[in-house]
Amino acid sequence: MKNFYLEIKHIDKKTGARYGILHTPHGKCEVPMFMPVGTLATVKTLSPEELLALGAGTILANTYHLSIRPGAEIVEKAEGLHKFMNWSGPILTDSGGFQVFSLAKNRKITEEGVQFRNHLNGDKLFFSPEVSIDIQEKLGADIIMSFDECIHWPADYDYVKKATKRTIRWAKRGLEAHEREDQALFGIVQGGEFEDLRKMCAEALVEMDFPGYSIGGTSVGEPKEKFFDMVEYSVKYLPKDKPRYLMGVGSIDYVLGGILRGVDMFDSVLPTRLARHGALMTSVGRVNIKNEKYKADFTPLDVNCDCVCCKHYTKAYLRHLYVCNETFGKRLMSYHNVRFLVRLMEEARQAIKEDRYLEFMEETLAKFDDKRGF
């Protein structure tokens, strides 16, 4: 794809963290970047115009959910997700694989694909590499994912090896089924916690020459040290000139640790989910706005933040909105949390360009004494 490529602009001399420009059919984005998740073609409580204003470059939508509601054919009739949801920038869709394995009950995995039931009404459904690619082509995102077998943790070596080999075979089938030249199809590296299986999967996918690569099978309950082991085991076998995407990661410590290890792209529902529960990311650590101490606190949420929420509203007002379950409060806090992660990426990119990424990461994480890394 001539209109899709990663332009590496600088590599931090001390750590190897990368700064670059990702070129797509719907514009270019600086990386490393955080992508807000719009599961149902909307980032919860936020408009596309607000996402543009806070600096989001690429957003993510979900293949499985959109195939159920409103249906891929409806989105195709609307001329794709960009027109359907009024988003002019790049869009990424996942394969639906994670939802098939996490939401669906009574799954039956065969070489052909996965039989399962709709989590909403119990209808029988079937996903295969070809079905996933067909849906994603109808949705029309700039970046789409291979259909893989999601591996739970912990899992024994024999199972992981079998599932990883199936993921490789499914990746080849998806690549053969993919026809749209204006979409970049990423291969997904599986292999669990085993380096030899990660190596096997990565090398097989690289031989297929995908435009980019995702790191899958992480953030499924494994300890943090195992998480970073799996990231390292994957990245070391991937091309240096193509984008690397760590799927489903939005916690500050995991994102910054991923950048340290050469990852370019991240996504998660975490910032909007936390906001709806009154948990806020700030430059001085985690704030639980439901706390009684904020009832008469008329200071900004984060004096170092440039977002609308922090410029114009106080902690006392945000707490009032939260206690009263007002939608406006969820909107303001979601705006702030997404802006916080987007701004964190801006600061990380600047630190990489100045060869001080490690110092930046350590200074940032020192402000978060919460063991969950929010």
Short mmCIF file of C-alpha atoms in Angstrom, two decimals:
data_model
loop_
_atom_site.label_atom_id
_atom_site.label_comp_id
_atom_site.label_asym_id
_atom_site.label_seq_id
_atom_site.Cartn_x
_atom_site.Cartn_y
_atom_site.Cartn_z
CA MET A 1 0.00 0.00 0.00
CA LYS A 2 1.65 3.19 -1.20
CA ASN A 3 -0.69 5.35 0.90
CA PHE A 4 0.03 3.46 4.12
CA TYR A 5 3.46 3.43 5.71
CA LEU A 6 5.38 4.32 8.84
CA GLU A 7 7.97 7.05 8.56
CA ILE A 8 10.45 6.74 11.45
CA LYS A 9 11.70 10.23 12.29
CA HIS A 10 13.77 9.62 15.43
CA ILE A 11 14.82 6.83 17.76
CA ASP A 12 15.68 7.67 21.36
CA LYS A 13 19.42 7.10 21.72
CA LYS A 14 19.17 5.68 25.24
CA THR A 15 16.13 3.41 24.98
CA GLY A 16 15.24 2.74 21.35
CA ALA A 17 11.76 4.25 21.77
CA ARG A 18 10.47 5.42 18.38
CA TYR A 19 8.95 8.66 17.11
CA GLY A 20 7.41 8.67 13.66
CA ILE A 21 4.59 9.57 11.32
CA LEU A 22 2.00 6.96 10.33
CA HIS A 23 0.60 7.71 6.88
CA THR A 24 -2.91 6.41 6.09
CA PRO A 25 -5.58 6.96 3.41
CA HIS A 26 -7.35 9.37 5.79
CA GLY A 27 -4.37 11.40 6.89
CA LYS A 28 -1.27 11.03 8.99
CA CYS A 29 -0.74 10.66 12.72
CA GLU A 30 2.29 11.01 14.96
CA VAL A 31 3.34 7.92 16.87
CA PRO A 32 3.50 6.70 19.53
CA MET A 33 -0.21 7.38 19.81
CA PHE A 34 -3.20 6.43 21.93
CA MET A 35 -6.40 5.59 20.05
CA PRO A 36 -9.74 6.15 21.84
CA VAL A 37 -12.15 3.23 21.45
CA GLY A 38 -15.50 3.79 19.76
CA THR A 39 -16.88 0.25 20.05
CA LEU A 40 -20.24 1.02 18.43
CA ALA A 41 -18.92 3.71 16.06
CA THR A 42 -18.91 6.24 18.90
CA VAL A 43 -16.52 6.99 21.75
CA LYS A 44 -18.89 6.94 24.71
CA THR A 45 -20.30 10.42 25.53
CA LEU A 46 -17.91 12.25 23.14
CA SER A 47 -18.61 13.65 19.68
CA PRO A 48 -16.21 13.37 16.72
CA GLU A 49 -15.77 17.14 16.88
CA GLU A 50 -14.68 16.90 20.51
CA LEU A 51 -12.26 14.09 19.70
CA LEU A 52 -10.68 16.23 17.01
CA ALA A 53 -10.43 19.17 19.41
CA LEU A 54 -8.64 17.12 22.08
CA GLY A 55 -6.11 15.83 19.54
CA ALA A 56 -7.17 12.24 18.90
CA GLY A 57 -5.64 11.09 15.63
CA THR A 58 -7.04 7.60 15.08
CA ILE A 59 -10.06 5.96 16.68
CA LEU A 60 -11.06 2.32 16.94
CA ALA A 61 -14.36 0.56 16.22
CA ASN A 62 -15.43 -3.02 16.87
CA THR A 63 -16.14 -5.52 14.13
CA TYR A 64 -18.18 -7.97 16.19
CA HIS A 65 -20.51 -5.39 17.74
CA LEU A 66 -21.04 -3.46 14.50
CA SER A 67 -21.76 -6.69 12.61
CA ILE A 68 -24.69 -7.20 15.01
CA ARG A 69 -25.86 -3.59 15.28
CA PRO A 70 -26.50 -1.96 12.84
CA GLY A 71 -24.96 -4.63 10.56
CA ALA A 72 -22.00 -4.32 8.20
CA GLU A 73 -24.31 -3.92 5.21
CA ILE A 74 -25.91 -0.81 6.71
CA VAL A 75 -22.50 0.79 7.31
CA GLU A 76 -21.46 -0.13 3.77
CA LYS A 77 -24.59 1.58 2.40
CA ALA A 78 -23.60 4.66 4.38
CA GLU A 79 -20.28 4.60 2.44
CA GLY A 80 -18.31 3.23 5.35
CA LEU A 81 -17.58 4.16 8.94
CA HIS A 82 -16.05 7.53 8.09
CA LYS A 83 -19.29 8.84 6.59
CA PHE A 84 -21.51 6.88 8.98
CA MET A 85 -19.97 8.40 12.12
CA ASN A 86 -18.70 11.68 10.62
CA TRP A 87 -15.02 11.02 11.35
CA SER A 88 -12.49 12.38 8.86
CA GLY A 89 -9.34 10.84 10.37
CA PRO A 90 -8.02 7.28 10.32
CA ILE A 91 -10.10 4.45 11.78
CA LEU A 92 -8.95 1.04 12.99
CA THR A 93 -11.24 -1.97 13.37
CA ASP A 94 -10.38 -5.07 15.36
CA SER A 95 -11.18 -8.50 13.96
CA GLY A 96 -13.95 -9.34 16.40
CA GLY A 97 -11.88 -12.23 17.69
CA PHE A 98 -11.51 -10.97 21.24
CA GLN A 99 -15.27 -10.48 21.62
CA VAL A 100 -15.99 -13.90 20.13
CA PHE A 101 -13.77 -15.47 22.79
CA SER A 102 -14.68 -13.20 25.72
CA LEU A 103 -18.41 -12.51 25.31
CA ALA A 104 -19.80 -15.48 23.44
CA LYS A 105 -20.84 -18.65 25.26
CA ASN A 106 -20.71 -22.24 24.05
CA ARG A 107 -17.96 -21.56 21.52
CA LYS A 108 -16.86 -24.30 19.18
CA ILE A 109 -13.46 -23.75 17.56
CA THR A 110 -12.70 -25.62 14.35
CA GLU A 111 -10.13 -25.13 11.65
CA GLU A 112 -12.78 -23.36 9.60
CA GLY A 113 -13.63 -20.81 12.29
CA VAL A 114 -15.64 -20.30 15.47
CA GLN A 115 -19.28 -21.14 16.03
CA PHE A 116 -20.88 -19.24 18.90
CA ARG A 117 -24.02 -17.41 19.97
CA ASN A 118 -24.91 -13.74 19.82
CA HIS A 119 -24.43 -12.39 23.35
CA LEU A 120 -27.57 -10.24 22.98
CA ASN A 121 -30.22 -12.69 21.78
CA GLY A 122 -28.60 -16.12 21.59
CA ASP A 123 -28.71 -16.43 17.78
CA LYS A 124 -26.18 -18.78 16.23
CA LEU A 125 -23.24 -16.97 14.61
CA PHE A 126 -20.07 -18.01 12.81
CA PHE A 127 -16.81 -16.09 12.40
CA SER A 128 -13.88 -17.17 10.26
CA PRO A 129 -10.91 -15.28 8.81
CA GLU A 130 -12.91 -14.74 5.63
CA VAL A 131 -16.04 -13.57 7.46
CA SER A 132 -14.04 -11.13 9.60
CA ILE A 133 -12.26 -9.66 6.58
CA ASP A 134 -15.52 -9.34 4.66
CA ILE A 135 -17.15 -7.43 7.52
CA GLN A 136 -14.13 -5.16 7.93
CA GLU A 137 -14.03 -4.42 4.22
CA LYS A 138 -17.67 -3.37 4.40
CA LEU A 139 -16.93 -1.17 7.45
CA GLY A 140 -14.13 0.50 5.48
CA ALA A 141 -11.55 1.29 8.18
CA ASP A 142 -8.03 2.33 7.22
CA ILE A 143 -6.44 -0.36 9.40
CA ILE A 144 -7.98 -3.79 9.93
CA MET A 145 -6.97 -6.86 11.91
CA SER A 146 -6.44 -10.53 11.14
CA PHE A 147 -8.81 -12.99 12.82
CA ASP A 148 -6.84 -14.83 15.48
CA GLU A 149 -7.44 -17.35 18.22
CA CYS A 150 -7.34 -15.43 21.48
CA ILE A 151 -5.40 -17.32 24.14
CA HIS A 152 -6.40 -17.14 27.79
CA TRP A 153 -3.90 -16.97 30.64
CA PRO A 154 -2.61 -19.13 32.09
CA ALA A 155 -2.51 -21.78 29.37
CA ASP A 156 -0.22 -24.76 28.96
CA TYR A 157 2.43 -24.93 26.27
CA ASP A 158 0.72 -27.54 24.09
CA TYR A 159 -2.53 -25.60 23.90
CA VAL A 160 -0.75 -22.31 23.17
CA LYS A 161 1.31 -23.94 20.43
CA LYS A 162 -1.79 -25.40 18.79
CA ALA A 163 -3.69 -22.10 19.00
CA THR A 164 -0.71 -20.09 17.72
CA LYS A 165 -0.30 -22.33 14.69
CA ARG A 166 -4.01 -21.91 13.96
CA THR A 167 -3.61 -18.13 14.24
CA ILE A 168 -0.83 -18.32 11.63
CA ARG A 169 -3.00 -20.37 9.26
CA TRP A 170 -5.94 -18.02 9.80
CA ALA A 171 -3.70 -15.02 9.11
CA LYS A 172 -2.76 -16.47 5.74
CA ARG A 173 -6.41 -17.12 4.88
CA GLY A 174 -7.38 -13.59 5.87
CA LEU A 175 -4.57 -12.15 3.78
CA GLU A 176 -5.74 -14.15 0.78
CA ALA A 177 -9.35 -13.02 1.31
CA HIS A 178 -8.46 -9.34 1.67
CA GLU A 179 -9.15 -7.38 -1.52
CA ARG A 180 -9.39 -3.68 -0.68
CA GLU A 181 -6.18 -1.85 -1.54
CA ASP A 182 -7.11 1.15 0.62
CA GLN A 183 -6.96 -0.88 3.85
CA ALA A 184 -3.88 -2.02 5.77
CA LEU A 185 -4.33 -5.51 7.19
CA PHE A 186 -2.24 -6.22 10.31
CA GLY A 187 -1.06 -9.64 11.40
CA ILE A 188 -1.46 -10.47 15.11
CA VAL A 189 1.38 -12.06 17.06
CA GLN A 190 0.23 -14.71 19.51
CA GLY A 191 2.25 -17.26 21.46
CA GLY A 192 1.28 -16.71 25.08
CA GLU A 193 4.16 -16.38 27.53
CA PHE A 194 6.49 -18.60 25.49
CA GLU A 195 9.24 -16.84 23.56
CA ASP A 196 9.77 -19.64 21.04
CA LEU A 197 6.07 -19.54 20.12
CA ARG A 198 6.07 -15.73 19.89
CA LYS A 199 9.13 -16.02 17.65
CA MET A 200 7.48 -18.67 15.50
CA CYS A 201 4.34 -16.59 15.05
CA ALA A 202 6.13 -13.29 14.41
CA GLU A 203 8.50 -14.78 11.86
CA ALA A 204 5.66 -16.52 10.00
CA LEU A 205 3.65 -13.28 9.84
CA VAL A 206 6.67 -11.24 8.74
CA GLU A 207 7.21 -13.70 5.91
CA MET A 208 3.64 -12.94 4.78
CA ASP A 209 4.66 -9.25 4.63
CA PHE A 210 1.78 -7.52 6.41
CA PRO A 211 1.78 -3.68 6.37
CA GLY A 212 1.83 -3.71 10.20
CA TYR A 213 1.77 -6.03 13.19
CA SER A 214 -0.27 -6.28 16.38
CA ILE A 215 0.73 -7.87 19.66
CA GLY A 216 -2.12 -10.01 20.95
CA GLY A 217 -2.76 -12.26 23.90
CA THR A 218 -1.73 -9.72 26.55
CA SER A 219 -3.73 -7.96 29.29
CA VAL A 220 -5.69 -11.17 29.89
CA GLY A 221 -4.90 -11.47 33.59
CA GLU A 222 -1.17 -12.15 33.53
CA PRO A 223 1.21 -10.45 36.01
CA LYS A 224 2.87 -7.25 34.83
CA GLU A 225 6.29 -8.87 34.40
CA LYS A 226 4.75 -11.55 32.16
CA PHE A 227 2.97 -8.86 30.18
CA PHE A 228 6.19 -7.06 29.37
CA ASP A 229 7.95 -10.35 28.65
CA MET A 230 5.32 -11.12 26.01
CA VAL A 231 5.69 -7.66 24.49
CA GLU A 232 9.47 -8.02 24.30
CA TYR A 233 9.24 -11.55 22.89
CA SER A 234 7.05 -10.19 20.09
CA VAL A 235 8.72 -6.88 19.25
CA LYS A 236 12.23 -8.32 18.90
CA TYR A 237 11.14 -10.37 15.86
CA LEU A 238 9.15 -7.65 14.07
CA PRO A 239 10.40 -5.35 11.29
CA LYS A 240 11.78 -2.00 12.38
CA ASP A 241 10.15 -0.13 9.50
CA LYS A 242 6.52 -1.15 10.13
CA PRO A 243 4.02 -0.09 12.83
CA ARG A 244 3.62 -2.11 16.02
CA TYR A 245 0.28 -2.08 17.79
CA LEU A 246 -0.23 -3.28 21.38
CA MET A 247 -3.91 -4.14 21.61
CA GLY A 248 -6.23 -3.15 24.47
CA VAL A 249 -3.74 -1.26 26.63
CA GLY A 250 -4.55 2.10 28.26
CA SER A 251 -3.09 2.03 31.77
CA ILE A 252 -0.35 4.65 32.05
CA ASP A 253 2.37 2.29 33.26
CA TYR A 254 1.61 -0.27 30.54
CA VAL A 255 1.50 2.35 27.77
CA LEU A 256 4.76 3.99 28.80
CA GLY A 257 6.39 0.58 29.24
CA GLY A 258 5.20 -0.40 25.78
CA ILE A 259 6.73 2.71 24.23
CA LEU A 260 9.99 1.90 26.00
CA ARG A 261 9.96 -1.46 24.22
CA GLY A 262 9.34 -0.02 20.75
CA VAL A 263 5.54 -0.05 20.43
CA ASP A 264 3.85 2.65 18.34
CA MET A 265 0.08 2.28 18.83
CA PHE A 266 -2.23 1.68 21.80
CA ASP A 267 -5.99 1.55 22.39
CA SER A 268 -8.29 0.99 25.34
CA VAL A 269 -11.74 1.72 26.70
CA LEU A 270 -10.05 2.48 30.03
CA PRO A 271 -10.14 6.32 30.03
CA THR A 272 -13.86 6.59 29.31
CA ARG A 273 -14.75 3.63 31.53
CA LEU A 274 -12.81 5.11 34.45
CA ALA A 275 -14.44 8.49 33.89
CA ARG A 276 -17.93 7.01 34.11
CA HIS A 277 -16.95 5.62 37.51
CA GLY A 278 -15.48 8.89 38.76
CA ALA A 279 -11.81 7.90 38.42
CA LEU A 280 -9.63 10.52 36.78
CA MET A 281 -6.06 10.54 35.48
CA THR A 282 -4.17 13.70 36.41
CA SER A 283 -0.60 14.96 36.35
CA VAL A 284 -0.36 14.43 40.12
CA GLY A 285 -1.89 10.96 40.18
CA ARG A 286 -5.30 9.34 40.41
CA VAL A 287 -8.31 11.37 41.59
CA ASN A 288 -11.51 9.66 42.77
CA ILE A 289 -13.98 12.48 42.31
CA LYS A 290 -16.64 10.73 44.42
CA ASN A 291 -14.49 11.39 47.52
CA GLU A 292 -16.14 13.65 50.11
CA LYS A 293 -13.07 15.88 50.29
CA TYR A 294 -13.87 17.34 46.87
CA LYS A 295 -17.35 18.52 47.86
CA ALA A 296 -16.15 22.09 48.46
CA ASP A 297 -12.95 21.98 46.38
CA PHE A 298 -13.26 24.84 43.91
CA THR A 299 -9.90 24.26 42.20
CA PRO A 300 -9.42 22.78 38.72
CA LEU A 301 -9.15 19.03 38.38
CA ASP A 302 -5.62 19.33 36.98
CA VAL A 303 -3.84 22.70 36.85
CA ASN A 304 -1.40 21.25 34.30
CA CYS A 305 -4.12 20.15 31.87
CA ASP A 306 -5.27 22.23 28.91
CA CYS A 307 -8.63 20.53 28.38
CA VAL A 308 -12.06 22.21 28.56
CA CYS A 309 -12.91 20.34 31.76
CA CYS A 310 -9.87 21.63 33.61
CA LYS A 311 -10.03 25.15 32.19
CA HIS A 312 -13.65 25.87 33.09
CA TYR A 313 -14.88 23.55 35.84
CA THR A 314 -13.95 22.70 39.43
CA LYS A 315 -13.62 19.45 41.34
CA ALA A 316 -16.64 20.45 43.42
CA TYR A 317 -18.78 20.81 40.31
CA LEU A 318 -17.53 17.53 38.83
CA ARG A 319 -18.28 15.75 42.09
CA HIS A 320 -21.77 17.28 42.14
CA LEU A 321 -22.43 16.04 38.60
CA TYR A 322 -21.11 12.58 39.45
CA VAL A 323 -23.20 12.25 42.63
CA CYS A 324 -26.29 13.36 40.71
CA ASN A 325 -25.49 10.93 37.87
CA GLU A 326 -25.59 13.75 35.33
CA THR A 327 -24.51 12.86 31.79
CA PHE A 328 -22.65 16.15 31.47
CA GLY A 329 -20.31 15.06 34.25
CA LYS A 330 -19.52 11.81 32.42
CA ARG A 331 -18.85 13.81 29.27
CA LEU A 332 -16.50 16.25 30.99
CA MET A 333 -14.58 13.55 32.79
CA SER A 334 -14.35 11.36 29.68
CA TYR A 335 -13.05 14.34 27.74
CA HIS A 336 -10.41 14.93 30.39
CA ASN A 337 -9.24 11.31 30.65
CA VAL A 338 -8.92 10.91 26.89
CA ARG A 339 -7.15 14.25 26.60
CA PHE A 340 -4.81 13.19 29.42
CA LEU A 341 -3.67 10.10 27.51
CA VAL A 342 -3.45 11.97 24.20
CA ARG A 343 -1.36 14.68 25.89
CA LEU A 344 0.78 12.02 27.56
CA MET A 345 1.59 10.74 24.08
CA GLU A 346 2.47 14.26 22.95
CA GLU A 347 4.88 14.59 25.86
CA ALA A 348 6.32 11.13 25.22
CA ARG A 349 6.97 11.97 21.58
CA GLN A 350 8.75 15.17 22.57
CA ALA A 351 10.86 13.29 25.10
CA ILE A 352 11.85 10.73 22.45
CA LYS A 353 12.88 13.50 20.07
CA GLU A 354 15.07 14.95 22.83
CA ASP A 355 16.58 11.54 23.80
CA ARG A 356 15.19 11.75 27.33
CA TYR A 357 12.37 9.22 27.19
CA LEU A 358 13.54 7.10 30.13
CA GLU A 359 13.73 10.14 32.40
CA PHE A 360 10.29 11.26 31.27
CA MET A 361 8.78 7.84 31.94
CA GLU A 362 10.31 7.56 35.40
CA GLU A 363 9.22 11.08 36.38
CA THR A 364 5.67 10.41 35.18
CA LEU A 365 5.26 7.06 36.91
CA ALA A 366 6.68 8.45 40.18
CA LYS A 367 3.52 10.56 40.47
CA PHE A 368 1.32 7.48 40.52
CA ASP A 369 1.58 5.62 43.79
CA ASP A 370 -1.58 3.66 42.97
CA LYS A 371 -0.42 0.11 42.24
CA ARG A 372 -2.92 -0.15 39.39
CA GLY A 373 -0.99 2.44 37.44
CA PHE A 374 -3.92 4.69 36.61
#
